Coordinates of C-alpha atoms and ligand atoms in Angstrom, one line a residue:
X330 CA -8.8 35.1 62.8
X331 CA -7.1 36.4 65.8
X332 CA -7.2 35.2 69.4
X333 CA -7.6 38.0 71.7
X334 CA -8.4 39.1 75.2
X335 CA -11.8 40.8 76.1
X336 CA -10.2 43.9 77.3
X337 CA -9.1 44.4 73.6
X338 CA -12.4 43.9 72.1
X339 CA -12.6 47.6 71.3
X340 CA -9.8 47.2 68.7
X341 CA -11.8 44.5 66.9
X342 CA -15.3 45.8 66.3
X343 CA -16.9 43.9 63.5
X344 CA -14.1 41.4 63.2
X345 CA -14.2 37.7 63.9
X346 CA -12.0 36.6 66.9
X347 CA -11.5 33.8 69.2
X348 CA -11.3 34.2 73.0
X349 CA -10.6 31.7 75.8
X350 CA -13.4 32.3 78.5
X351 CA -15.1 31.0 81.6
X352 CA -18.7 31.3 82.1
X353 CA -19.8 33.4 85.1
X354 CA -23.6 33.3 84.5
X355 CA -26.1 32.8 81.8
X356 CA -29.7 33.3 80.8
X357 CA -31.5 31.6 77.8
X358 CA -34.8 31.2 76.1
X359 CA -36.0 29.1 73.3
X360 CA -34.2 31.2 70.7
X361 CA -31.5 33.0 72.3
X362 CA -28.8 32.5 75.0
X363 CA -27.0 35.4 76.8
X364 CA -23.6 34.0 78.4
X365 CA -21.8 36.2 80.8
X366 CA -18.2 35.7 80.1
X367 CA -14.7 36.5 81.7
X368 CA -11.2 35.7 80.7
X369 CA -9.2 37.5 83.3
X370 CA -8.8 40.9 81.4
X371 CA -12.6 41.8 81.6
X372 CA -16.2 40.7 81.7
X373 CA -18.6 41.0 78.8
X374 CA -21.6 39.2 77.1
X375 CA -21.8 36.6 74.5
X376 CA -25.0 36.2 72.6
X377 CA -25.9 33.0 70.7
X378 CA -28.9 33.1 68.5
X379 CA -30.3 29.8 67.6
X380 CA -31.1 30.4 64.0
X381 CA -27.4 31.6 63.4
X382 CA -25.5 28.6 64.8
X383 CA -25.4 24.9 64.5
X384 CA -28.0 22.8 66.4
X385 CA -25.1 21.3 68.4
X386 CA -23.8 24.9 69.3
X387 CA -27.0 26.0 70.6
X388 CA -27.5 22.9 72.7
X389 CA -24.0 23.3 74.0
X390 CA -24.5 26.9 74.8
X391 CA -27.7 26.2 76.9
X392 CA -25.9 23.5 78.8
X393 CA -22.8 25.3 79.7
X394 CA -22.3 25.5 83.5
X395 CA -21.1 28.2 85.8
X396 CA -17.0 28.4 85.6
X397 CA -16.9 25.8 82.6
X398 CA -14.2 27.0 80.3
X399 CA -14.2 27.1 76.6
X400 CA -13.3 29.1 73.6
X401 CA -15.8 31.4 71.8
X402 CA -15.5 32.2 68.0
X403 CA -17.5 35.1 67.0
X404 CA -17.9 38.7 65.9
X405 CA -17.3 41.7 68.3
X406 CA -20.1 44.4 68.2
X407 CA -20.6 47.6 70.0
X408 CA -23.2 47.2 72.8
X409 CA -24.2 50.4 74.2
X410 CA -26.6 48.9 76.7
X411 CA -23.8 47.3 78.7
X412 CA -21.3 49.3 80.8
X413 CA -18.3 47.5 79.0
X414 CA -19.5 48.7 75.7
X415 CA -19.0 45.5 73.6
X416 CA -20.3 42.0 73.2
X417 CA -19.6 39.0 71.0
X418 CA -22.1 37.4 68.6
X419 CA -21.0 33.7 68.9
X420 CA -20.8 31.5 66.0
X421 CA -19.0 28.6 67.5
X422 CA -17.9 27.3 71.0
X423 CA -15.0 25.0 71.6
X424 CA -15.4 23.3 75.0
X425 CA -12.4 23.0 77.1
X426 CA -13.1 22.2 80.8
X427 CA -16.2 21.0 82.8
X428 CA -17.2 22.6 86.1
X429 CA -20.0 20.7 88.1
X430 CA -21.7 22.4 91.0
X431 CA -19.4 25.2 91.2
X432 CA -19.7 26.3 95.0
X433 CA -19.9 30.1 94.7
X434 CA -23.4 30.5 93.2
X435 CA -24.9 34.0 92.3
X436 CA -26.8 33.9 95.7
X437 CA -25.4 35.6 98.8
X438 CA -22.7 33.7 100.8
X439 CA -21.3 34.3 104.3
X440 CA -17.9 35.7 104.7
X441 CA -16.4 32.3 106.3
X442 CA -17.6 30.6 103.3
X443 CA -16.2 32.9 100.9
X444 CA -13.0 33.1 102.8
X445 CA -12.7 29.1 102.6
X446 CA -13.3 29.4 98.9
X447 CA -10.8 32.4 98.4
X448 CA -9.0 30.5 95.7
X449 CA -12.4 30.5 93.6
X450 CA -13.8 33.7 95.0
X451 CA -10.8 35.7 93.3
X452 CA -12.6 35.1 90.1
X453 CA -15.6 37.3 91.0
X454 CA -15.7 40.8 89.5
X455 CA -15.1 42.6 92.6
X456 CA -12.0 40.9 93.4
X457 CA -10.9 41.2 89.9
X458 CA -11.4 45.0 90.2
X459 CA -9.4 45.2 93.6
X460 CA -6.4 43.2 92.2
X461 CA -6.3 45.5 89.3
X462 CA -6.0 48.5 91.5
X463 CA -3.6 46.5 93.7
X464 CA -1.5 45.9 90.6
X465 CA -1.6 49.5 89.5
X466 CA -0.5 50.7 92.9
X467 CA 2.5 48.3 92.6
X468 CA 3.4 49.4 89.1
X469 CA 3.1 53.0 89.9
X470 CA 5.2 52.6 93.0
X471 CA 8.1 51.5 90.9
X472 CA 7.7 54.3 88.4
X473 CA 7.5 56.9 91.2
X474 CA 10.7 55.8 93.0
X475 CA 12.5 55.3 89.9
X476 CA 11.6 58.7 88.7
X477 CA 12.6 60.2 92.0
X478 CA 16.1 58.5 91.8
X479 CA 15.6 55.8 94.1
X480 CA 17.0 52.0 93.8
X481 CA 15.1 49.0 95.2
X482 CA 17.1 47.3 97.7
X483 CA 15.6 44.2 98.9
X484 CA 15.6 43.6 102.7
X485 CA 16.0 40.1 104.3
X486 CA 12.8 38.3 105.4
X487 CA 14.5 36.3 108.2
X488 CA 16.2 38.6 110.6
X489 CA 17.6 38.5 113.9
X490 CA 16.4 42.1 115.1
X491 CA 13.2 43.6 115.7
X492 CA 12.7 47.2 114.5
X493 CA 9.1 47.5 115.7
X494 CA 9.1 46.1 119.2
X495 CA 9.1 42.4 120.3
X496 CA 5.4 41.6 121.0
X497 CA 4.5 41.1 117.3
X498 CA 7.3 38.7 116.3
X499 CA 7.1 35.7 114.6
X500 CA 9.8 33.4 116.0
X501 CA 11.4 30.6 113.9
X502 CA 14.5 28.7 114.1
X503 CA 17.5 29.4 112.0
X504 CA 19.8 26.4 112.4
X505 CA 20.9 26.7 115.9
X506 CA 19.9 30.2 116.4
X507 CA 16.7 32.3 116.9
X508 CA 15.3 34.2 113.9
X509 CA 12.3 36.2 113.2
X510 CA 10.2 36.8 110.3
X511 CA 10.7 40.5 109.3
X512 CA 8.4 43.0 110.8
X513 CA 9.9 45.9 108.5
X514 CA 12.9 46.2 106.3
X515 CA 13.6 49.6 107.6
X516 CA 16.9 49.1 109.6
X517 CA 18.4 47.5 106.4
X518 CA 17.1 50.3 104.2
X519 CA 18.9 52.8 106.6
X520 CA 22.2 50.8 105.8
X521 CA 21.1 51.0 102.2
X522 CA 20.5 54.8 102.3
X523 CA 24.0 55.3 103.7
X524 CA 25.4 53.1 100.7
X525 CA 23.2 54.6 97.9
X526 CA 21.5 57.7 99.0
X527 CA 17.8 56.9 98.2
X528 CA 16.5 53.4 98.4
X529 CA 13.3 51.6 99.0
X530 CA 12.2 48.1 99.8
X531 CA 9.0 46.5 98.9
X532 CA 8.3 43.0 100.4
X533 CA 6.2 41.0 102.6
X534 CA 6.3 41.8 106.5
X535 CA 4.9 39.8 109.2
X536 CA 3.2 40.8 112.6
X537 CA 1.9 38.3 115.1
X538 CA -1.1 41.0 116.0
X539 CA -3.6 39.4 118.1
X540 CA -5.9 41.9 117.3
X541 CA -8.9 41.1 114.9
X542 CA -9.8 44.2 113.1
X543 CA -10.7 45.6 109.6
X544 CA -7.1 46.9 109.3
X545 CA -4.8 44.2 110.4
X546 CA -3.3 41.6 108.5
X547 CA -0.8 39.1 109.9
X548 CA 1.2 39.2 106.4
X549 CA 1.1 42.4 104.6
X550 CA 3.3 44.3 102.1
X551 CA 5.1 47.4 102.9
X552 CA 6.9 49.8 100.8
X553 CA 9.7 51.6 102.7
X554 CA 11.8 54.3 101.3
X555 CA 14.8 55.6 103.2
X556 CA 16.5 59.0 102.3
X557 CA 20.0 60.1 103.2
X558 CA 20.5 64.0 103.7
X559 CA 16.9 64.3 104.4
X560 CA 15.0 65.8 107.3
X561 CA 11.4 65.0 108.2
X562 CA 9.8 68.0 106.3
X563 CA 11.2 67.0 103.0
X564 CA 10.4 63.4 103.8
X565 CA 6.5 64.6 104.2
X566 CA 6.7 66.4 100.9
X567 CA 7.9 63.2 99.2
X568 CA 5.0 61.2 100.9
X569 CA 2.3 63.4 99.8
X570 CA 3.8 63.4 96.2
X571 CA 3.9 59.7 96.4
X572 CA 0.2 59.3 97.5
X573 CA -1.0 61.9 94.9
X574 CA 0.9 60.0 92.2
X575 CA -0.8 56.7 93.3
X576 CA -4.2 58.1 93.3
X577 CA -3.7 60.0 90.0
X578 CA -2.4 56.7 88.3
X579 CA -5.4 54.6 89.5
X580 CA -7.8 57.3 88.2
X581 CA -6.0 57.4 84.9
X582 CA -5.6 53.6 84.3
X583 CA -8.2 51.7 86.3
X584 CA -11.4 53.4 85.3
X585 CA -12.9 50.0 84.5
X586 CA -11.9 48.7 87.8
X587 CA -13.3 51.7 89.7
X588 CA -16.5 51.4 87.9
X589 CA -17.0 47.9 88.8
X590 CA -16.3 49.0 92.4
X591 CA -18.6 51.9 92.2
X592 CA -15.8 54.2 93.5
X593 CA -16.6 57.9 93.3
X594 CA -13.9 59.4 91.1
X595 CA -14.5 62.8 92.3
X596 CA -13.8 61.9 95.8
X597 CA -10.5 60.2 94.8
X598 CA -9.6 63.5 92.8
X599 CA -9.5 65.4 96.0
X600 CA -6.7 63.2 97.2
X601 CA -4.4 64.5 94.3
X602 CA -4.6 68.0 95.5
X603 CA -1.6 68.9 97.5
X604 CA -0.4 69.9 100.2
X605 CA -2.1 67.4 102.6
X606 CA -2.8 69.0 106.1
X607 CA -0.4 68.6 108.9
X608 CA -1.2 68.8 112.5
X609 CA 0.8 67.9 115.8
X610 CA -0.2 65.2 118.0
X611 CA -0.6 67.9 120.8
X612 CA -3.1 69.6 118.5
X613 CA -4.9 66.4 117.3
X614 CA -5.5 65.7 121.0
X615 CA -7.0 69.2 121.6
X616 CA -9.2 68.7 118.4
X617 CA -10.6 65.5 119.8
X618 CA -11.2 67.0 123.4
X619 CA -13.0 70.0 121.7
X620 CA -15.0 67.7 119.7
X621 CA -16.9 66.5 122.6
X622 CA -17.0 63.1 121.1
X623 CA -14.1 61.5 123.1
X624 CA -14.7 62.6 126.7
X625 CA -11.9 60.5 128.1
X626 CA -9.0 61.2 125.7
X627 CA -5.9 62.7 127.2
X628 CA -2.3 63.2 126.0
X629 CA -0.3 60.3 125.9
X630 CA -3.2 58.2 124.5
X631 CA -2.6 56.1 121.3
X632 CA -5.4 56.7 118.7
X633 CA -7.9 54.1 118.1
X634 CA -9.9 53.7 115.0
X635 CA -12.8 56.2 116.0
X636 CA -10.1 58.8 116.9
X637 CA -8.3 58.4 113.5
X638 CA -11.5 58.6 111.6
X639 CA -12.7 61.8 113.4
X640 CA -9.3 63.5 112.6
X641 CA -9.2 62.4 108.9
X642 CA -12.9 63.4 108.3
X643 CA -12.1 66.8 110.0
X644 CA -9.9 67.6 107.0
X645 CA -11.4 65.3 104.3
X646 CA -8.0 64.8 102.9
X647 CA -5.2 62.5 104.2
X648 CA -3.8 64.3 107.1
X649 CA -0.4 64.0 108.8
X650 CA -0.3 63.8 112.4
X651 CA 3.2 64.8 113.6
X652 CA 5.5 64.3 116.7
X653 CA 3.8 61.6 118.7
X654 CA 4.9 60.9 122.3
X655 CA 8.2 59.1 122.5
X656 CA 6.7 56.4 124.7
X657 CA 4.3 55.0 122.0
X658 CA 6.9 55.0 119.2
X659 CA 10.0 52.7 118.5
X660 CA 13.4 53.3 119.5
X661 CA 15.1 54.5 116.3
X662 CA 12.9 57.9 116.0
X663 CA 14.9 61.3 116.2
X664 CA 14.2 62.9 119.4
X665 CA 12.6 66.5 119.3
X666 CA 15.3 69.2 119.4
X667 CA 13.6 71.0 122.3
X668 CA 11.3 68.7 124.1
X669 CA 12.1 65.2 125.3
X670 CA 8.6 63.9 125.5
X671 CA 8.0 63.7 121.6
X672 CA 9.9 62.5 118.6
X673 CA 10.2 63.8 114.9
X674 CA 7.8 61.4 113.1
X675 CA 4.4 61.4 111.4
X676 CA 1.6 59.1 110.7
X677 CA -0.5 59.8 107.6
X678 CA -4.3 59.1 108.2
X679 CA -6.4 58.3 105.1
X680 CA -9.8 59.9 105.1
X681 CA -13.2 58.0 105.1
X682 CA -12.3 56.1 108.1
X683 CA -9.3 54.1 106.6
X684 CA -6.8 54.9 109.3
X685 CA -3.1 55.0 109.1
X686 CA -1.5 54.3 105.8
X687 CA 2.0 55.6 106.4
X688 CA 4.1 55.7 109.4
X689 CA 7.5 57.3 109.2
X690 CA 10.0 59.4 111.1
X691 CA 13.4 61.0 110.8
X692 CA 15.9 58.8 112.4
X693 CA 17.9 59.3 115.5
X694 CA 21.8 59.9 114.6
X695 CA 23.5 59.8 117.9
X696 CA 24.9 56.0 118.6
X697 CA 24.8 56.5 122.4
X698 CA 21.2 57.7 122.4
X699 CA 20.4 54.8 120.2
X700 CA 22.1 52.1 122.4
X701 CA 20.3 53.5 125.3
X702 CA 16.7 53.3 123.6
X703 CA 17.7 49.7 122.3
X704 CA 18.3 48.6 125.6
X705 CA 15.4 50.4 127.2
X706 CA 13.2 48.5 124.5
X707 CA 14.3 45.4 125.9
X708 CA 16.2 44.5 122.7
X709 CA 19.7 42.7 122.6
X710 CA 22.1 45.2 121.8
X711 CA 24.4 42.6 120.2
X712 CA 21.9 42.2 117.5
X713 CA 22.1 45.9 116.7
X714 CA 25.8 46.6 116.6
X715 CA 25.8 46.7 112.9
X716 CA 22.9 49.3 112.9
X717 CA 24.9 51.4 115.3
X718 CA 27.8 51.3 112.8
X719 CA 25.7 53.3 110.5
X720 CA 26.0 56.1 113.1
X721 CA 29.7 55.5 113.8
X722 CA 30.7 55.8 110.3
X723 CA 29.6 59.1 108.5
X724 CA 26.1 59.3 110.0
X725 CA 23.8 61.8 108.2
X726 CA 20.5 63.2 108.9
X727 CA 18.0 60.7 107.2
X728 CA 14.3 59.9 107.1
X729 CA 12.1 57.3 105.9
X730 CA 8.6 55.8 106.0
X731 CA 6.5 52.8 105.6
X732 CA 3.5 52.5 103.5
X733 CA 1.2 49.5 103.9
X734 CA 0.1 48.3 100.4
X735 CA -3.2 46.7 101.6
X736 CA -4.3 49.6 103.8
X737 CA -3.8 51.8 100.8
X738 CA -5.7 49.3 98.3
X739 CA -8.5 49.1 100.9
X740 CA -8.9 52.9 101.0
X741 CA -8.7 53.6 97.2
X742 CA -10.9 50.8 96.4
X743 CA -13.5 52.0 99.1
X744 CA -13.4 48.2 100.6
X745 CA -14.8 47.9 104.1
X746 CA -12.2 45.2 105.2
X747 CA -8.6 44.5 104.6
X748 CA -8.9 41.0 103.9
X749 CA -10.1 42.0 100.2
X750 CA -7.0 43.7 99.5
X751 CA -4.5 40.9 99.2
X752 CA -5.0 37.6 97.3
X753 CA -4.7 35.2 100.1
X754 CA -5.1 37.0 103.3
X755 CA -3.4 35.7 106.5
X756 CA -5.7 36.7 109.5
X757 CA -5.7 35.8 113.1
X758 CA -7.7 32.6 112.6
X759 CA -7.0 31.9 109.1
X760 CA -4.0 30.4 107.0
X761 CA -6.4 28.5 104.6
X762 CA -6.3 28.5 101.6
Ligands
4AD1283 O1 3.7 52.2 111.3 P1 4.5 51.0 111.1 O2 4.6 49.9 111.9 O3 5.9 51.4 110.7 C1 7.0 50.7 110.4 O4 7.2 49.5 110.2 C2 8.3 51.5 110.0 N1 9.5 50.6 110.1 C3 8.2 52.0 108.7 C4 9.5 53.0 108.2 O5 9.6 53.9 108.8 N2 10.2 52.4 107.4 O6 4.0 50.3 109.6 C5 3.9 51.1 108.6 C6 2.6 50.9 107.7 C7 1.5 51.5 108.5 O7 1.2 52.7 108.5 C8 0.2 50.6 107.9 O8 -0.1 51.1 106.7 C9 1.0 49.1 107.5 O9 2.4 49.6 107.6 N3 0.7 48.2 108.6 C10 -0.1 47.2 108.5 N4 -0.8 46.9 107.4 C11 -1.8 45.8 107.7 N5 -1.7 44.9 108.6 C12 -0.9 45.3 109.7 N6 -0.9 44.5 110.7 C13 -0.2 46.4 109.6 N7 0.7 47.1 110.4 C14 1.2 48.2 109.9
MG1284 MG1 2.5 53.0 112.8

């Protein structure tokens, strides 16, 4: 008899197997018990028929509590009534671990209660499905960048520099010096691009964002590719190929998870159709003004969530908004060749109200311009000497971008809050569990 995972039940129809499981729910009558089971790979039903098992087994089955753990031994059958398609007819149960008064019951719980019990909440089917999609996005990311000839170059997490501005930095001590938790690996990836051509980092980043929104985490994971000898147009093409690849792989490999989530696959399919629309910041402002819904919006404003939602819904596909005002973007972006009020950059806004999932730009190459921008941003030039070296020794046009993993997970799964997209979210008022 083989020990299997639930997800592989389809390969063992009418065979006797053993599976280690937890009980998520149960229903029983005098003659039959239906056990809802999970093992981390999938969810399905176990059926215990009184007349077919020993008296002790039937008694045990009826007494099992939510989230107790045990092995079931029995035969896999097709089950056309359930979405999963298979069930196990149980012959025997080997009890493993007790679970008394599991705090998350099938009734409704408030968000704070669930967040306090995140370590247990992760076991629920929705969380399972979201983590499957998250894992697929991670897997597909490595596949994509390998295929495109990138190497992964890990950026440090403890840093002395602030790529995205100083207001959101987490300060810490580094022996006698000041240090910060990384907001972005970008500057290091730029060094990597000059060394190895096409590189990417993928790691945790930290922002002491004082805002409490559905889109902001304090700790989130970012994928940051950086490409030497590449202008912004070519970078945008790479970005849309990457997004289409991610969505396609979730469609191909996460059908079970998408069904649990109730995510419409036809809607996702649209997001694999390239190209994505491109619109300048100037035109985006005009669109918003003409919509009549944003009477106060004017050139120079940053977009809030309603503006981003309007723009993305206008196109019903992810949309690149290009060339934002220089005043609202970080120091490293390439200035526009003919205008000094905008920079060569683009944010990719996801449809359905999910907001910015990518921020990227072509990078400034002139060391004097950069030194001046660094000082204007109130940063300590000494900490950026190494960065300026990249412009002093064989500087080339280069571009890069950062994709927020959790924003992307939230969008693709159709969740309403980013806290669901990471196993243990760090939020403004939460660092437990
Ligand atoms: O637009 P951002 O700030 O860009 C950078 O950090 C650049 N250095 C990237 C680069 O060019 N290498 O952040 C990039 C992405 C955003 O588009 C968003 O998806 C995500 O990171 N992001 C957040 N996700 C969750 N919580 C937050 N607080 C986030 N801040 C940014
Ligand atoms: Mg941004």
